Amino acid sequence: MITNNFGYHAPPDLDGVVAALAEARGDVVVLGGGTMIIPDLTHGRASADVVVDLSRAGLSGIREEGDEVVVGATTTYTEVLSDDRAAALVPLLRTLSSGITGGPQIRNKGTIGGSAAYANPCSDVPACLVALGARMRLASARGVREVPAEEFYTGAFATVRRRDEVLAAIVLPRPDGTAGYTKLKLAESSWPIVTAAVVSRPDGSLRVAIGAVAETPRLIDVEPPSAGVDDPAWRDHVRRAVAAAVPEPWSDLLADGAYRMRVAPAIVARSVAKALAAGGEETP
């Protein structure tokens, strides 16, 4: 149980959220779905003097803004799966939401923005956002700024979000091409030890991001496979691309960095194959 006393705010809108954050003192926790931070508070891995709950702030849902798609920070995985427009507007997020670890309870409570902001290196979300070219919309009493997803993450469980800021939304370019996502887990209930997200563009180029291999998601420079994803020369190209992007691999209780580096190229290849297959290309 959570034993310490703390101030609790559940503002009705974004203006109320940023006002509460501006006035807060001490350790501040921004509560999204709570699937990760509440266990941290319960077991003493985190502490709070003030909790700002986003559940009533109207920050969920998927909407179109011109040529972009905006995903509210408190949009749950279940909302992504149940929104009829998601398959067309956010297909990669729909794919990761369908396979999120934890079953219905996590899908119903866990949020896209909460997972992004928590910055667990092993989460499904960060690498997908980087591959998609997402921008993180941060709001405070000082105004709103947007940060590219690849610049948002600064380390394990660390981001550029300032103390008085909230991740209000994630801004995505309208889908242009096809995508693939693969993760490797030791068990069905465990965190991924490698993730790979790939966007195949109409011009044939690839945007590839890997997660759980380093402290932060990494873009890797991968060329399309001219002779198929099983071509040894292309596989070696992927291996070298991973090594160039990850000079210091991430180790934790699930797997050490050397193992992650060894299996990451194969996970990338699977995601590339999925992205190309979704676009109608043959992948031997």
mmCIF file of C-alpha atoms in Angstrom:
data_model
loop_
_atom_site.group_PDB
_atom_site.id
_atom_site.type_symbol
_atom_site.label_atom_id
_atom_site.label_comp_id
_atom_site.label_asym_id
_atom_site.label_seq_id
_atom_site.Cartn_x
_atom_site.Cartn_y
_atom_site.Cartn_z
ATOM 1 C CA MET A 1 0.000 0.000 0.000
ATOM 2 C CA ILE A 2 0.995 3.645 -0.434
ATOM 3 C CA THR A 3 1.935 4.857 3.029
ATOM 4 C CA ASN A 4 2.877 8.514 2.582
ATOM 5 C CA ASN A 5 0.420 11.402 2.416
ATOM 6 C CA PHE A 6 0.268 13.484 -0.751
ATOM 7 C CA GLY A 7 -1.802 16.187 -2.361
ATOM 8 C CA TYR A 8 -4.140 14.954 -5.073
ATOM 9 C CA HIS A 9 -5.461 16.911 -8.050
ATOM 10 C CA ALA A 10 -7.715 15.662 -10.848
ATOM 11 C CA PRO A 11 -8.207 18.744 -13.045
ATOM 12 C CA PRO A 12 -11.103 18.811 -15.543
ATOM 13 C CA ASP A 13 -9.019 20.041 -18.468
ATOM 14 C CA LEU A 14 -5.492 20.675 -19.720
ATOM 15 C CA ASP A 15 -5.454 24.225 -18.361
ATOM 16 C CA GLY A 16 -6.132 22.832 -14.910
ATOM 17 C CA VAL A 17 -3.390 20.246 -15.307
ATOM 18 C CA VAL A 18 -0.699 22.764 -16.213
ATOM 19 C CA ALA A 19 -1.865 25.100 -13.425
ATOM 20 C CA ALA A 20 -1.593 22.280 -10.879
ATOM 21 C CA LEU A 21 1.880 21.393 -12.112
ATOM 22 C CA ALA A 22 2.994 25.026 -11.960
ATOM 23 C CA GLU A 23 1.884 25.286 -8.339
ATOM 24 C CA ALA A 24 3.135 21.885 -7.172
ATOM 25 C CA ARG A 25 6.058 21.602 -4.781
ATOM 26 C CA GLY A 26 8.182 18.623 -3.867
ATOM 27 C CA ASP A 27 8.021 15.312 -5.730
ATOM 28 C CA VAL A 28 5.317 15.454 -8.399
ATOM 29 C CA VAL A 29 3.782 12.426 -10.097
ATOM 30 C CA VAL A 30 1.659 12.771 -13.228
ATOM 31 C CA LEU A 31 -0.806 9.886 -13.249
ATOM 32 C CA GLY A 32 -1.979 8.472 -16.570
ATOM 33 C CA GLY A 33 -3.327 4.924 -16.490
ATOM 34 C CA GLY A 34 -1.255 4.139 -13.418
ATOM 35 C CA THR A 35 -0.217 0.662 -14.516
ATOM 36 C CA MET A 36 3.447 1.399 -13.841
ATOM 37 C CA ILE A 37 3.643 4.356 -11.461
ATOM 38 C CA ILE A 38 1.099 3.052 -8.920
ATOM 39 C CA PRO A 39 3.100 -0.158 -8.340
ATOM 40 C CA ASP A 40 6.206 2.038 -8.018
ATOM 41 C CA LEU A 41 4.501 4.143 -5.345
ATOM 42 C CA THR A 42 3.122 1.070 -3.602
ATOM 43 C CA HIS A 43 6.494 -0.654 -3.357
ATOM 44 C CA GLY A 44 8.505 2.454 -2.504
ATOM 45 C CA ARG A 45 10.313 2.725 -5.827
ATOM 46 C CA ALA A 46 8.859 6.230 -6.229
ATOM 47 C CA SER A 47 7.501 8.862 -3.862
ATOM 48 C CA ALA A 48 5.043 11.700 -4.298
ATOM 49 C CA ASP A 49 4.210 14.909 -2.497
ATOM 50 C CA VAL A 50 1.692 15.790 -5.210
ATOM 51 C CA VAL A 51 -0.211 13.573 -7.655
ATOM 52 C CA VAL A 52 -1.812 15.157 -10.721
ATOM 53 C CA ASP A 53 -4.343 12.732 -12.200
ATOM 54 C CA LEU A 54 -5.044 13.113 -15.926
ATOM 55 C CA SER A 55 -8.109 10.852 -16.027
ATOM 56 C CA ARG A 56 -10.641 13.716 -16.072
ATOM 57 C CA ALA A 57 -8.669 16.142 -18.237
ATOM 58 C CA GLY A 58 -10.093 15.121 -21.600
ATOM 59 C CA LEU A 59 -6.759 14.080 -23.080
ATOM 60 C CA SER A 60 -7.827 10.821 -24.727
ATOM 61 C CA GLY A 61 -8.855 10.004 -28.257
ATOM 62 C CA ILE A 62 -7.528 10.014 -31.809
ATOM 63 C CA ARG A 63 -8.214 12.979 -34.065
ATOM 64 C CA GLU A 64 -7.022 14.445 -37.332
ATOM 65 C CA GLU A 65 -5.357 17.855 -37.502
ATOM 66 C CA GLY A 66 -4.728 18.752 -41.122
ATOM 67 C CA ASP A 67 -2.138 16.347 -42.496
ATOM 68 C CA GLU A 68 -1.370 14.928 -39.057
ATOM 69 C CA VAL A 69 -2.918 12.556 -36.553
ATOM 70 C CA VAL A 70 -3.028 13.491 -32.872
ATOM 71 C CA VAL A 71 -3.239 10.794 -30.211
ATOM 72 C CA GLY A 72 -4.223 12.112 -26.802
ATOM 73 C CA ALA A 73 -1.823 11.138 -24.040
ATOM 74 C CA THR A 74 -4.414 9.234 -22.003
ATOM 75 C CA THR A 75 -5.666 7.182 -24.947
ATOM 76 C CA THR A 76 -5.674 3.571 -23.777
ATOM 77 C CA TYR A 77 -4.605 0.566 -25.809
ATOM 78 C CA THR A 78 -8.238 -0.571 -25.795
ATOM 79 C CA GLU A 79 -9.336 2.768 -27.239
ATOM 80 C CA VAL A 80 -6.831 2.367 -30.062
ATOM 81 C CA LEU A 81 -8.182 -1.113 -30.768
ATOM 82 C CA SER A 82 -11.842 -0.075 -30.606
ATOM 83 C CA ASP A 83 -11.565 3.106 -32.704
ATOM 84 C CA ASP A 84 -12.762 2.277 -36.219
ATOM 85 C CA ARG A 85 -10.362 4.846 -37.706
ATOM 86 C CA ALA A 86 -7.261 3.464 -36.000
ATOM 87 C CA ALA A 87 -6.467 0.878 -38.665
ATOM 88 C CA ALA A 88 -6.177 3.664 -41.230
ATOM 89 C CA LEU A 89 -4.781 6.474 -39.072
ATOM 90 C CA VAL A 90 -2.463 4.698 -36.603
ATOM 91 C CA PRO A 91 -1.921 1.150 -37.911
ATOM 92 C CA LEU A 92 1.411 0.631 -36.149
ATOM 93 C CA LEU A 93 -0.018 1.736 -32.789
ATOM 94 C CA ARG A 94 -2.932 -0.607 -33.367
ATOM 95 C CA THR A 95 -0.515 -3.476 -33.973
ATOM 96 C CA LEU A 96 1.443 -2.865 -30.769
ATOM 97 C CA SER A 97 -1.776 -2.346 -28.771
ATOM 98 C CA SER A 98 -3.113 -5.733 -29.839
ATOM 99 C CA GLY A 99 -0.051 -7.498 -28.457
ATOM 100 C CA ILE A 100 0.625 -5.479 -25.326
ATOM 101 C CA THR A 101 1.782 -7.589 -22.379
ATOM 102 C CA GLY A 102 -0.692 -7.963 -19.528
ATOM 103 C CA GLY A 103 -3.997 -8.821 -21.159
ATOM 104 C CA PRO A 104 -7.292 -6.909 -20.894
ATOM 105 C CA GLN A 105 -6.491 -5.201 -17.588
ATOM 106 C CA ILE A 106 -3.394 -3.503 -18.987
ATOM 107 C CA ARG A 107 -5.039 -2.764 -22.335
ATOM 108 C CA ASN A 108 -7.993 -1.134 -20.559
ATOM 109 C CA LYS A 109 -5.947 1.002 -18.149
ATOM 110 C CA GLY A 110 -2.546 1.484 -19.762
ATOM 111 C CA THR A 111 -2.144 4.591 -21.908
ATOM 112 C CA ILE A 112 -0.013 5.347 -24.946
ATOM 113 C CA GLY A 113 1.218 8.606 -23.426
ATOM 114 C CA GLY A 114 1.860 7.102 -20.020
ATOM 115 C CA SER A 115 4.042 4.384 -21.479
ATOM 116 C CA ALA A 116 5.864 6.903 -23.663
ATOM 117 C CA ALA A 117 6.557 9.248 -20.747
ATOM 118 C CA TYR A 118 7.586 6.483 -18.326
ATOM 119 C CA ALA A 119 10.433 5.696 -20.739
ATOM 120 C CA ASN A 120 11.036 2.091 -19.800
ATOM 121 C CA PRO A 121 13.668 0.967 -22.332
ATOM 122 C CA CYS A 122 11.762 -2.316 -22.751
ATOM 123 C CA SER A 123 8.359 -0.782 -23.499
ATOM 124 C CA ASP A 124 6.649 -1.433 -26.831
ATOM 125 C CA VAL A 125 5.815 2.227 -27.381
ATOM 126 C CA PRO A 126 9.062 4.276 -27.705
ATOM 127 C CA ALA A 127 10.603 2.572 -30.741
ATOM 128 C CA CYS A 128 7.276 2.675 -32.581
ATOM 129 C CA LEU A 129 6.974 6.414 -31.982
ATOM 130 C CA VAL A 130 10.513 6.992 -33.231
ATOM 131 C CA ALA A 131 9.930 4.907 -36.363
ATOM 132 C CA LEU A 132 6.739 6.847 -37.063
ATOM 133 C CA GLY A 133 8.493 10.216 -36.789
ATOM 134 C CA ALA A 134 6.240 11.243 -33.905
ATOM 135 C CA ARG A 135 6.433 14.545 -32.073
ATOM 136 C CA MET A 136 5.757 14.729 -28.349
ATOM 137 C CA ARG A 137 3.482 17.645 -27.460
ATOM 138 C CA LEU A 138 4.480 18.989 -24.028
ATOM 139 C CA ALA A 139 2.304 21.565 -22.272
ATOM 140 C CA SER A 140 3.003 23.804 -19.289
ATOM 141 C CA ALA A 141 1.838 27.148 -17.944
ATOM 142 C CA ARG A 142 4.626 28.631 -20.103
ATOM 143 C CA GLY A 143 3.111 27.284 -23.308
ATOM 144 C CA VAL A 144 3.341 24.285 -25.617
ATOM 145 C CA ARG A 145 6.391 22.785 -27.313
ATOM 146 C CA GLU A 146 6.857 19.747 -29.506
ATOM 147 C CA VAL A 147 9.892 17.479 -29.387
ATOM 148 C CA PRO A 148 10.752 14.778 -31.957
ATOM 149 C CA ALA A 149 10.388 11.346 -30.391
ATOM 150 C CA GLU A 150 14.036 10.486 -31.075
ATOM 151 C CA GLU A 151 15.065 13.536 -29.010
ATOM 152 C CA PHE A 152 12.497 13.003 -26.247
ATOM 153 C CA TYR A 153 14.347 10.120 -24.577
ATOM 154 C CA THR A 154 17.565 10.908 -22.719
ATOM 155 C CA GLY A 155 18.198 7.658 -20.841
ATOM 156 C CA ALA A 156 16.537 4.742 -19.103
ATOM 157 C CA PHE A 157 13.334 6.073 -17.499
ATOM 158 C CA ALA A 158 14.393 9.627 -18.421
ATOM 159 C CA THR A 159 13.077 12.195 -20.901
ATOM 160 C CA VAL A 160 13.366 15.900 -21.679
ATOM 161 C CA ARG A 161 9.992 16.559 -20.028
ATOM 162 C CA ARG A 162 10.406 19.308 -17.456
ATOM 163 C CA ARG A 163 8.990 19.159 -13.964
ATOM 164 C CA ASP A 164 6.092 21.502 -14.757
ATOM 165 C CA GLU A 165 5.246 19.905 -18.113
ATOM 166 C CA VAL A 166 2.777 17.220 -19.072
ATOM 167 C CA LEU A 167 2.853 15.075 -22.172
ATOM 168 C CA ALA A 168 -0.505 16.168 -23.570
ATOM 169 C CA ALA A 169 -0.500 14.423 -26.942
ATOM 170 C CA ILE A 170 1.534 12.576 -29.521
ATOM 171 C CA VAL A 171 1.519 14.033 -33.038
ATOM 172 C CA LEU A 172 2.019 11.646 -35.948
ATOM 173 C CA PRO A 173 2.324 12.226 -39.675
ATOM 174 C CA ARG A 174 -0.573 10.745 -41.608
ATOM 175 C CA PRO A 175 0.405 7.197 -42.622
ATOM 176 C CA ASP A 176 2.407 7.154 -45.832
ATOM 177 C CA GLY A 177 3.539 3.636 -46.560
ATOM 178 C CA THR A 178 3.347 0.407 -44.586
ATOM 179 C CA ALA A 179 4.716 -0.716 -41.253
ATOM 180 C CA GLY A 180 5.907 -3.756 -39.362
ATOM 181 C CA TYR A 181 6.533 -4.443 -35.687
ATOM 182 C CA THR A 182 8.207 -7.353 -33.918
ATOM 183 C CA LYS A 183 9.274 -7.957 -30.337
ATOM 184 C CA LEU A 184 11.197 -10.736 -28.657
ATOM 185 C CA LYS A 185 10.189 -11.832 -25.156
ATOM 186 C CA LEU A 186 11.472 -14.601 -22.908
ATOM 187 C CA ALA A 187 7.928 -15.391 -21.758
ATOM 188 C CA GLU A 188 4.426 -14.256 -22.632
ATOM 189 C CA SER A 189 4.182 -12.171 -19.457
ATOM 190 C CA SER A 190 7.661 -10.629 -19.599
ATOM 191 C CA TRP A 191 8.884 -7.309 -20.938
ATOM 192 C CA PRO A 192 10.380 -7.388 -24.440
ATOM 193 C CA ILE A 193 14.134 -7.757 -24.665
ATOM 194 C CA VAL A 194 14.238 -6.412 -28.233
ATOM 195 C CA THR A 195 11.668 -4.465 -30.243
ATOM 196 C CA ALA A 196 11.885 -3.309 -33.843
ATOM 197 C CA ALA A 197 9.507 -0.995 -35.688
ATOM 198 C CA VAL A 198 9.786 -0.342 -39.416
ATOM 199 C CA VAL A 199 8.022 2.082 -41.733
ATOM 200 C CA SER A 200 8.405 1.362 -45.451
ATOM 201 C CA ARG A 201 7.861 4.534 -47.458
ATOM 202 C CA PRO A 202 6.412 4.793 -50.985
ATOM 203 C CA ASP A 203 9.852 5.749 -52.343
ATOM 204 C CA GLY A 204 11.198 2.407 -51.120
ATOM 205 C CA SER A 205 13.223 3.766 -48.204
ATOM 206 C CA LEU A 206 12.915 2.404 -44.674
ATOM 207 C CA ARG A 207 12.696 4.150 -41.323
ATOM 208 C CA VAL A 208 13.783 1.635 -38.701
ATOM 209 C CA ALA A 209 13.887 2.002 -34.921
ATOM 210 C CA ILE A 210 14.896 -0.512 -32.283
ATOM 211 C CA GLY A 211 13.989 -0.571 -28.621
ATOM 212 C CA ALA A 212 15.158 -2.399 -25.483
ATOM 213 C CA VAL A 213 18.662 -2.747 -26.942
ATOM 214 C CA ALA A 214 19.922 0.569 -25.559
ATOM 215 C CA GLU A 215 18.704 2.884 -22.816
ATOM 216 C CA THR A 216 16.805 4.861 -25.461
ATOM 217 C CA PRO A 217 15.143 3.856 -28.738
ATOM 218 C CA ARG A 218 17.518 4.176 -31.666
ATOM 219 C CA LEU A 219 17.048 4.932 -35.334
ATOM 220 C CA ILE A 220 19.207 2.650 -37.441
ATOM 221 C CA ASP A 221 20.265 3.207 -41.036
ATOM 222 C CA VAL A 222 18.982 0.185 -42.953
ATOM 223 C CA GLU A 223 18.718 -0.107 -46.723
ATOM 224 C CA PRO A 224 15.875 -2.112 -48.300
ATOM 225 C CA PRO A 225 16.831 -5.738 -49.029
ATOM 226 C CA SER A 226 17.330 -6.032 -52.784
ATOM 227 C CA ALA A 227 17.665 -9.826 -52.592
ATOM 228 C CA GLY A 228 15.216 -10.534 -49.771
ATOM 229 C CA VAL A 229 15.509 -10.377 -46.000
ATOM 230 C CA ASP A 230 17.365 -13.696 -45.811
ATOM 231 C CA ASP A 231 20.210 -12.491 -48.019
ATOM 232 C CA PRO A 232 23.434 -12.942 -45.972
ATOM 233 C CA ALA A 233 24.945 -9.693 -47.251
ATOM 234 C CA TRP A 234 21.853 -7.725 -46.235
ATOM 235 C CA ARG A 235 21.756 -9.450 -42.845
ATOM 236 C CA ASP A 236 25.363 -8.404 -42.302
ATOM 237 C CA HIS A 237 24.410 -4.848 -43.300
ATOM 238 C CA VAL A 238 21.685 -4.869 -40.622
ATOM 239 C CA ARG A 239 24.096 -6.227 -38.017
ATOM 240 C CA ARG A 240 26.547 -3.425 -38.748
ATOM 241 C CA ALA A 241 23.754 -0.834 -38.642
ATOM 242 C CA VAL A 242 22.664 -2.026 -35.195
ATOM 243 C CA ALA A 243 26.254 -1.991 -33.929
ATOM 244 C CA ALA A 244 26.781 1.556 -35.214
ATOM 245 C CA ALA A 245 23.617 2.811 -33.500
ATOM 246 C CA VAL A 246 24.198 1.062 -30.172
ATOM 247 C CA PRO A 247 27.753 1.431 -28.862
ATOM 248 C CA GLU A 248 26.586 0.689 -25.296
ATOM 249 C CA PRO A 249 23.812 -1.917 -25.162
ATOM 250 C CA TRP A 250 21.288 -2.095 -22.333
ATOM 251 C CA SER A 251 21.469 -4.883 -19.745
ATOM 252 C CA ASP A 252 18.921 -5.774 -17.090
ATOM 253 C CA LEU A 253 17.664 -8.859 -15.257
ATOM 254 C CA LEU A 254 15.956 -10.158 -18.392
ATOM 255 C CA ALA A 255 18.970 -10.164 -20.702
ATOM 256 C CA ASP A 256 22.445 -8.751 -20.981
ATOM 257 C CA GLY A 257 23.483 -6.335 -23.673
ATOM 258 C CA ALA A 258 25.536 -8.861 -25.620
ATOM 259 C CA TYR A 259 22.525 -11.126 -26.095
ATOM 260 C CA ARG A 260 20.329 -8.231 -27.141
ATOM 261 C CA MET A 261 22.882 -7.172 -29.751
ATOM 262 C CA ARG A 262 23.118 -10.727 -31.053
ATOM 263 C CA VAL A 263 19.381 -11.165 -31.629
ATOM 264 C CA ALA A 264 18.432 -7.597 -32.607
ATOM 265 C CA PRO A 265 19.339 -7.943 -36.319
ATOM 266 C CA ALA A 266 16.990 -10.915 -36.679
ATOM 267 C CA ILE A 267 14.145 -8.972 -35.052
ATOM 268 C CA VAL A 268 14.806 -6.054 -37.398
ATOM 269 C CA ALA A 269 14.689 -8.418 -40.373
ATOM 270 C CA ARG A 270 11.312 -9.785 -39.275
ATOM 271 C CA SER A 271 9.877 -6.283 -38.989
ATOM 272 C CA VAL A 272 11.245 -5.303 -42.399
ATOM 273 C CA ALA A 273 9.651 -8.424 -43.877
ATOM 274 C CA LYS A 274 6.294 -7.530 -42.309
ATOM 275 C CA ALA A 275 6.441 -3.953 -43.576
ATOM 276 C CA LEU A 276 7.311 -5.030 -47.119
ATOM 277 C CA ALA A 277 4.669 -7.767 -47.117
ATOM 278 C CA ALA A 278 2.043 -5.249 -46.019
ATOM 279 C CA GLY A 279 2.971 -3.207 -49.070
ATOM 280 C CA GLY A 280 2.516 -6.168 -51.386
ATOM 281 C CA GLU A 281 6.209 -6.869 -51.904
ATOM 282 C CA GLU A 282 7.501 -10.413 -51.847
ATOM 283 C CA THR A 283 9.896 -11.231 -49.031
ATOM 284 C CA PRO A 284 11.610 -14.595 -49.546
#
